[in-house]
PDB file of C-alpha atoms in Angstrom:
ATOM      1  CA  MET A   8     133.089 103.192 -20.820  1.00 68.00           C
ATOM      2  CA  THR A   9     134.190 101.078 -23.810  1.00 84.00           C
ATOM      3  CA  ARG A  10     132.138  98.147 -25.046  1.00 97.00           C
ATOM      4  CA  THR A  11     133.639  96.933 -28.075  1.00 98.00           C
ATOM      5  CA  ALA A  12     134.983  93.539 -28.489  1.00 98.00           C
ATOM      6  CA  SER A  13     136.813  91.309 -30.649  1.00 98.00           C
ATOM      7  CA  GLN A  14     136.240  87.264 -30.871  1.00 98.00           C
ATOM      8  CA  SER A  15     137.886  84.584 -33.570  1.00 98.00           C
ATOM      9  CA  ARG A  16     137.374  80.900 -33.868  1.00 98.00           C
ATOM     10  CA  GLN A  17     138.845  78.585 -36.604  1.00 98.00           C
ATOM     11  CA  THR A  18     137.551  74.931 -36.899  1.00 97.00           C
ATOM     12  CA  SER A  19     138.382  72.977 -39.573  1.00 97.00           C
ATOM     13  CA  GLU A  20     135.026  74.008 -41.246  1.00 97.00           C
ATOM     14  CA  THR A  21     134.865  77.558 -40.685  1.00 98.00           C
ATOM     15  CA  GLU A  22     137.076  80.521 -39.789  1.00 98.00           C
ATOM     16  CA  VAL A  23     135.029  83.242 -38.234  1.00 98.00           C
ATOM     17  CA  GLN A  24     136.202  87.121 -37.134  1.00 98.00           C
ATOM     18  CA  ILE A  25     133.885  89.007 -35.548  1.00 98.00           C
ATOM     19  CA  SER A  26     133.924  92.877 -34.255  1.00 98.00           C
ATOM     20  CA  ILE A  27     131.626  94.794 -32.276  1.00 98.00           C
ATOM     21  CA  ASN A  28     130.652  98.135 -30.540  1.00 98.00           C
ATOM     22  CA  LEU A  29     127.380  97.979 -28.367  1.00 98.00           C
ATOM     23  CA  ASP A  30     127.768 101.985 -28.675  1.00 97.00           C
ATOM     24  CA  GLY A  31     127.977 102.188 -32.614  1.00 97.00           C
ATOM     25  CA  THR A  32     125.980 104.056 -35.136  1.00 97.00           C
ATOM     26  CA  GLY A  33     124.633 100.799 -37.016  1.00 98.00           C
ATOM     27  CA  GLU A  34     128.036 100.020 -39.626  1.00 98.00           C
ATOM     28  CA  THR A  35     128.281  96.999 -41.000  1.00 98.00           C
ATOM     29  CA  HIS A  36     130.864  95.340 -42.550  1.00 98.00           C
ATOM     30  CA  ILE A  37     129.582  91.922 -43.510  1.00 98.00           C
ATOM     31  CA  ASP A  38     131.450  88.896 -45.633  1.00 98.00           C
ATOM     32  CA  THR A  39     129.705  85.262 -44.488  1.00 98.00           C
ATOM     33  CA  GLY A  40     129.723  83.755 -48.101  1.00 97.00           C
ATOM     34  CA  ILE A  41     126.038  83.683 -47.939  1.00 98.00           C
ATOM     35  CA  GLY A  42     123.690  86.559 -49.478  1.00 98.00           C
ATOM     36  CA  PHE A  43     121.157  86.340 -47.305  1.00 98.00           C
ATOM     37  CA  PHE A  44     122.573  85.664 -44.738  1.00 98.00           C
ATOM     38  CA  ASP A  45     124.614  88.882 -44.877  1.00 98.00           C
ATOM     39  CA  HIS A  46     121.862  90.789 -45.897  1.00 98.00           C
ATOM     40  CA  MET A  47     119.780  89.582 -42.345  1.00 98.00           C
ATOM     41  CA  LEU A  48     123.397  90.346 -40.396  1.00 98.00           C
ATOM     42  CA  ASP A  49     123.591  94.176 -41.849  1.00 98.00           C
ATOM     43  CA  ALA A  50     119.441  94.178 -40.622  1.00 98.00           C
ATOM     44  CA  PHE A  51     120.858  93.667 -37.584  1.00 98.00           C
ATOM     45  CA  GLY A  52     123.811  96.059 -36.899  1.00 98.00           C
ATOM     46  CA  ARG A  53     121.951  98.759 -37.985  1.00 98.00           C
ATOM     47  CA  HIS A  54     118.705  98.417 -36.217  1.00 98.00           C
ATOM     48  CA  GLY A  55     120.463  97.790 -33.337  1.00 98.00           C
ATOM     49  CA  LEU A  56     122.987 100.297 -33.506  1.00 98.00           C
ATOM     50  CA  PHE A  57     126.046  98.378 -33.684  1.00 98.00           C
ATOM     51  CA  ASP A  58     129.235  98.429 -35.471  1.00 98.00           C
ATOM     52  CA  LEU A  59     129.685  95.513 -36.737  1.00 98.00           C
ATOM     53  CA  THR A  60     132.226  93.818 -38.527  1.00 98.00           C
ATOM     54  CA  VAL A  61     131.729  89.679 -39.521  1.00 98.00           C
ATOM     55  CA  VAL A  62     133.971  87.968 -41.935  1.00 98.00           C
ATOM     56  CA  ALA A  63     133.759  84.549 -42.227  1.00 98.00           C
ATOM     57  CA  LYS A  64     134.785  81.539 -45.026  1.00 98.00           C
ATOM     58  CA  GLY A  65     133.706  78.767 -44.490  1.00 97.00           C
ATOM     59  CA  ASP A  66     132.528  75.090 -45.847  1.00 96.00           C
ATOM     60  CA  VAL A  67     129.633  76.261 -47.897  1.00 95.00           C
ATOM     61  CA  HIS A  68     130.295  74.019 -50.644  1.00 93.00           C
ATOM     62  CA  ILE A  69     128.479  71.255 -48.531  1.00 93.00           C
ATOM     63  CA  ASP A  70     125.763  73.769 -47.238  1.00 94.00           C
ATOM     64  CA  ALA A  71     125.640  76.817 -45.299  1.00 97.00           C
ATOM     65  CA  HIS A  72     124.696  75.196 -41.823  1.00 97.00           C
ATOM     66  CA  HIS A  73     128.574  75.266 -40.103  1.00 98.00           C
ATOM     67  CA  THR A  74     128.896  78.537 -41.231  1.00 98.00           C
ATOM     68  CA  VAL A  75     125.333  80.164 -39.587  1.00 98.00           C
ATOM     69  CA  GLU A  76     125.843  78.140 -36.467  1.00 98.00           C
ATOM     70  CA  ASP A  77     130.074  79.044 -36.316  1.00 98.00           C
ATOM     71  CA  VAL A  78     128.823  82.973 -36.727  1.00 98.00           C
ATOM     72  CA  GLY A  79     126.441  82.393 -33.891  1.00 98.00           C
ATOM     73  CA  ILE A  80     128.647  81.048 -31.702  1.00 98.00           C
ATOM     74  CA  VAL A  81     131.440  83.811 -32.126  1.00 98.00           C
ATOM     75  CA  LEU A  82     129.028  86.811 -31.779  1.00 98.00           C
ATOM     76  CA  GLY A  83     127.424  85.458 -28.472  1.00 98.00           C
ATOM     77  CA  GLN A  84     130.908  85.311 -27.122  1.00 98.00           C
ATOM     78  CA  VAL A  85     131.787  88.715 -28.748  1.00 98.00           C
ATOM     79  CA  ILE A  86     128.704  90.069 -26.766  1.00 98.00           C
ATOM     80  CA  VAL A  87     129.711  88.906 -23.354  1.00 98.00           C
ATOM     81  CA  LYS A  88     133.230  90.076 -23.715  1.00 98.00           C
ATOM     82  CA  ALA A  89     132.108  93.671 -24.682  1.00 98.00           C
ATOM     83  CA  LEU A  90     129.024  93.372 -21.933  1.00 97.00           C
ATOM     84  CA  ALA A  91     132.221  92.093 -19.165  1.00 95.00           C
ATOM     85  CA  GLU A  92     130.357  92.314 -16.203  1.00 94.00           C
ATOM     86  CA  LYS A  93     127.168  93.895 -16.976  1.00 96.00           C
ATOM     87  CA  ARG A  94     127.135  97.266 -15.114  1.00 95.00           C
ATOM     88  CA  GLY A  95     124.708  99.841 -15.078  1.00 95.00           C
ATOM     89  CA  ILE A  96     122.736  97.641 -18.434  1.00 97.00           C
ATOM     90  CA  GLN A  97     119.098  97.207 -18.435  1.00 97.00           C
ATOM     91  CA  ARG A  98     119.296  93.666 -18.856  1.00 98.00           C
ATOM     92  CA  PHE A  99     115.338  93.266 -20.368  1.00 98.00           C
ATOM     93  CA  GLY A 100     114.927  93.920 -23.476  1.00 98.00           C
ATOM     94  CA  GLN A 101     111.370  93.755 -25.689  1.00 98.00           C
ATOM     95  CA  ALA A 102     110.359  94.287 -29.401  1.00 98.00           C
ATOM     96  CA  THR A 103     107.974  93.772 -31.333  1.00 98.00           C
ATOM     97  CA  VAL A 104     108.326  94.494 -35.197  1.00 98.00           C
ATOM     98  CA  PRO A 105     106.330  94.352 -38.410  1.00 98.00           C
ATOM     99  CA  MET A 106     107.482  94.042 -42.072  1.00 98.00           C
ATOM    100  CA  ASP A 107     104.655  94.179 -44.544  1.00 98.00           C
ATOM    101  CA  GLU A 108     101.994  91.124 -43.153  1.00 98.00           C
ATOM    102  CA  ALA A 109     105.002  89.827 -40.552  1.00 98.00           C
ATOM    103  CA  LEU A 110     104.690  90.925 -36.885  1.00 98.00           C
ATOM    104  CA  VAL A 111     107.739  88.763 -34.414  1.00 99.00           C
ATOM    105  CA  GLU A 112     108.364  89.326 -30.603  1.00 98.00           C
ATOM    106  CA  ALA A 113     111.342  89.401 -29.445  1.00 99.00           C
ATOM    107  CA  VAL A 114     112.309  89.197 -25.496  1.00 99.00           C
ATOM    108  CA  ILE A 115     115.864  89.191 -23.788  1.00 98.00           C
ATOM    109  CA  ASP A 116     116.886  88.586 -20.539  1.00 98.00           C
ATOM    110  CA  LEU A 117     121.077  89.078 -20.276  1.00 98.00           C
ATOM    111  CA  SER A 118     120.658  86.713 -17.739  1.00 97.00           C
ATOM    112  CA  GLY A 119     123.635  84.987 -17.872  1.00 97.00           C
ATOM    113  CA  ARG A 120     121.265  81.621 -18.663  1.00 97.00           C
ATOM    114  CA  ALA A 121     121.184  80.516 -22.376  1.00 98.00           C
ATOM    115  CA  PHE A 122     118.222  79.919 -23.331  1.00 98.00           C
ATOM    116  CA  LEU A 123     115.622  80.021 -26.550  1.00 98.00           C
ATOM    117  CA  ALA A 124     112.187  79.693 -27.010  1.00 98.00           C
ATOM    118  CA  TRP A 125     111.450  79.585 -30.876  1.00 98.00           C
ATOM    119  CA  ASP A 126     107.668  80.084 -31.684  1.00 98.00           C
ATOM    120  CA  VAL A 127     108.501  80.499 -35.682  1.00 98.00           C
ATOM    121  CA  LYS A 128     106.894  78.511 -39.000  1.00 98.00           C
ATOM    122  CA  PHE A 129     108.485  79.613 -41.895  1.00 98.00           C
ATOM    123  CA  GLU A 130     106.572  78.384 -45.556  1.00 97.00           C
ATOM    124  CA  ARG A 131     109.545  78.084 -47.898  1.00 96.00           C
ATOM    125  CA  PRO A 132     112.253  75.853 -46.904  1.00 97.00           C
ATOM    126  CA  MET A 133     114.988  78.260 -48.773  1.00 97.00           C
ATOM    127  CA  LEU A 134     115.714  81.855 -48.663  1.00 97.00           C
ATOM    128  CA  GLY A 135     118.289  82.273 -51.664  1.00 95.00           C
ATOM    129  CA  GLU A 136     120.987  79.545 -51.024  1.00 93.00           C
ATOM    130  CA  MET A 137     120.165  79.418 -47.165  1.00 97.00           C
ATOM    131  CA  ASP A 138     117.876  76.962 -45.401  1.00 98.00           C
ATOM    132  CA  THR A 139     115.677  78.954 -43.359  1.00 98.00           C
ATOM    133  CA  GLN A 140     115.945  76.309 -40.269  1.00 98.00           C
ATOM    134  CA  LEU A 141     119.309  77.684 -40.680  1.00 98.00           C
ATOM    135  CA  ILE A 142     118.222  80.446 -38.825  1.00 98.00           C
ATOM    136  CA  GLU A 143     116.484  78.739 -35.488  1.00 98.00           C
ATOM    137  CA  GLU A 144     120.026  77.384 -35.327  1.00 98.00           C
ATOM    138  CA  PHE A 145     121.948  80.488 -35.686  1.00 98.00           C
ATOM    139  CA  PHE A 146     120.148  82.475 -33.149  1.00 99.00           C
ATOM    140  CA  ARG A 147     120.264  79.113 -30.814  1.00 98.00           C
ATOM    141  CA  ALA A 148     124.025  79.086 -31.149  1.00 98.00           C
ATOM    142  CA  PHE A 149     123.702  82.854 -30.303  1.00 99.00           C
ATOM    143  CA  ALA A 150     121.657  83.020 -27.067  1.00 98.00           C
ATOM    144  CA  GLY A 151     123.661  79.881 -26.257  1.00 98.00           C
ATOM    145  CA  ASN A 152     127.484  80.869 -26.281  1.00 98.00           C
ATOM    146  CA  GLY A 153     125.833  85.176 -25.688  1.00 98.00           C
ATOM    147  CA  LEU A 154     124.211  83.518 -22.195  1.00 98.00           C
ATOM    148  CA  PHE A 155     120.827  84.918 -22.613  1.00 98.00           C
ATOM    149  CA  ASN A 156     117.327  84.106 -22.269  1.00 98.00           C
ATOM    150  CA  LEU A 157     115.876  84.728 -25.476  1.00 99.00           C
ATOM    151  CA  HIS A 158     112.300  83.982 -27.021  1.00 99.00           C
ATOM    152  CA  VAL A 159     111.291  84.902 -30.413  1.00 99.00           C
ATOM    153  CA  ARG A 160     107.673  84.400 -31.077  1.00 98.00           C
ATOM    154  CA  GLN A 161     105.477  84.676 -34.986  1.00 98.00           C
ATOM    155  CA  LEU A 162     102.521  86.474 -34.767  1.00 98.00           C
ATOM    156  CA  ALA A 163     101.912  86.683 -37.869  1.00 98.00           C
ATOM    157  CA  GLY A 164     102.865  86.195 -41.755  1.00 98.00           C
ATOM    158  CA  HIS A 165     103.947  83.383 -44.528  1.00 98.00           C
ATOM    159  CA  ASN A 166     106.462  85.646 -46.666  1.00 98.00           C
ATOM    160  CA  ALA A 167     109.622  83.757 -45.410  1.00 98.00           C
ATOM    161  CA  HIS A 168     111.612  87.011 -46.689  1.00 98.00           C
ATOM    162  CA  HIS A 169     109.520  89.172 -44.451  1.00 98.00           C
ATOM    163  CA  VAL A 170     109.106  86.985 -41.611  1.00 98.00           C
ATOM    164  CA  ALA A 171     113.289  86.214 -41.644  1.00 98.00           C
ATOM    165  CA  GLU A 172     113.814  89.574 -41.860  1.00 98.00           C
ATOM    166  CA  ALA A 173     111.483  91.145 -38.753  1.00 98.00           C
ATOM    167  CA  ILE A 174     112.946  88.320 -36.705  1.00 99.00           C
ATOM    168  CA  PHE A 175     116.288  89.916 -37.159  1.00 99.00           C
ATOM    169  CA  LYS A 176     115.246  93.804 -36.866  1.00 98.00           C
ATOM    170  CA  SER A 177     113.033  92.433 -33.368  1.00 99.00           C
ATOM    171  CA  VAL A 178     116.053  90.964 -31.829  1.00 99.00           C
ATOM    172  CA  ALA A 179     118.246  93.465 -32.759  1.00 99.00           C
ATOM    173  CA  ARG A 180     116.125  96.266 -31.408  1.00 98.00           C
ATOM    174  CA  SER A 181     115.053  94.006 -28.202  1.00 98.00           C
ATOM    175  CA  LEU A 182     119.058  93.264 -27.606  1.00 98.00           C
ATOM    176  CA  ARG A 183     119.925  96.833 -27.859  1.00 98.00           C
ATOM    177  CA  ALA A 184     117.612  98.104 -25.109  1.00 98.00           C
ATOM    178  CA  ALA A 185     118.935  95.345 -22.753  1.00 98.00           C
ATOM    179  CA  VAL A 186     122.384  96.549 -23.333  1.00 98.00           C
ATOM    180  CA  SER A 187     121.261 100.114 -23.440  1.00 97.00           C
ATOM    181  CA  THR A 188     122.533 101.837 -20.024  1.00 95.00           C
ATOM    182  CA  GLU A 189     120.369 102.866 -17.190  1.00 91.00           C
ATOM    183  CA  PRO A 190     121.988 106.579 -16.001  1.00 90.00           C
ATOM    184  CA  ARG A 191     120.656 105.874 -12.166  1.00 92.00           C
ATOM    185  CA  THR A 192     122.414 102.546 -11.207  1.00 89.00           C
ATOM    186  CA  THR A 193     125.717 103.316 -13.992  1.00 85.00           C
ATOM    187  CA  ASP A 194     127.772 100.988 -11.486  1.00 88.00           C
ATOM    188  CA  ARG A 195     125.180  98.102 -10.415  1.00 92.00           C
ATOM    189  CA  ILE A 196     124.754  94.721 -11.489  1.00 92.00           C
ATOM    190  CA  PRO A 197     120.729  94.562 -12.272  1.00 91.00           C
ATOM    191  CA  SER A 198     120.686  91.064 -10.574  1.00 92.00           C
ATOM    192  CA  THR A 199     119.728  90.594  -6.964  1.00 89.00           C
ATOM    193  CA  LYS A 200     122.728  87.894  -7.148  1.00 88.00           C
ATOM    194  CA  GLY A 201     125.337  90.893  -7.090  1.00 84.00           C
ATOM    195  CA  ARG A 202     126.335  89.122 -10.528  1.00 88.00           C
ATOM    196  CA  LEU A 203     125.101  87.500 -13.770  1.00 89.00           C
TER     197      LEU A 203
END
């Protein structure tokens, strides 16, 4: 089973192209024009073991909002496409990741229902040229278009860079667990409804 997909989106504000291999080795090629965001997406691909290519051009002369949100939209869509019917997946994933003083927990249910629960406080408004508020916007767009429940909870930390990096790594590790296959039920959809 090949679990790869590509997706693009073009608006008057952005142009985004993403491809993913869910069964990769963490090879990434990221170019969004937003340095800190590139760093976070690189960490996401590497710690999820996803081969991930993200190329985005946006109106970053205004600010990073449209680009960050649209990357979240397309990344969610490409996950849905790569998972297809979701046969044989674990469905649930959980990871708690430290980065120095920061500690973040992420829990995912690939339920087919979009929901983000966010309990994170940043002590700085900016990381490089990226507004820290956009991190929540990214994950809201990602969960909304990926059709999954995502809970992100900051358990400790005050350094905004450390908190952000722990978020991306914990979400990556929890998604990696959720998309992994269960050898005992390779052809079954993990739901009593018969579909996700």
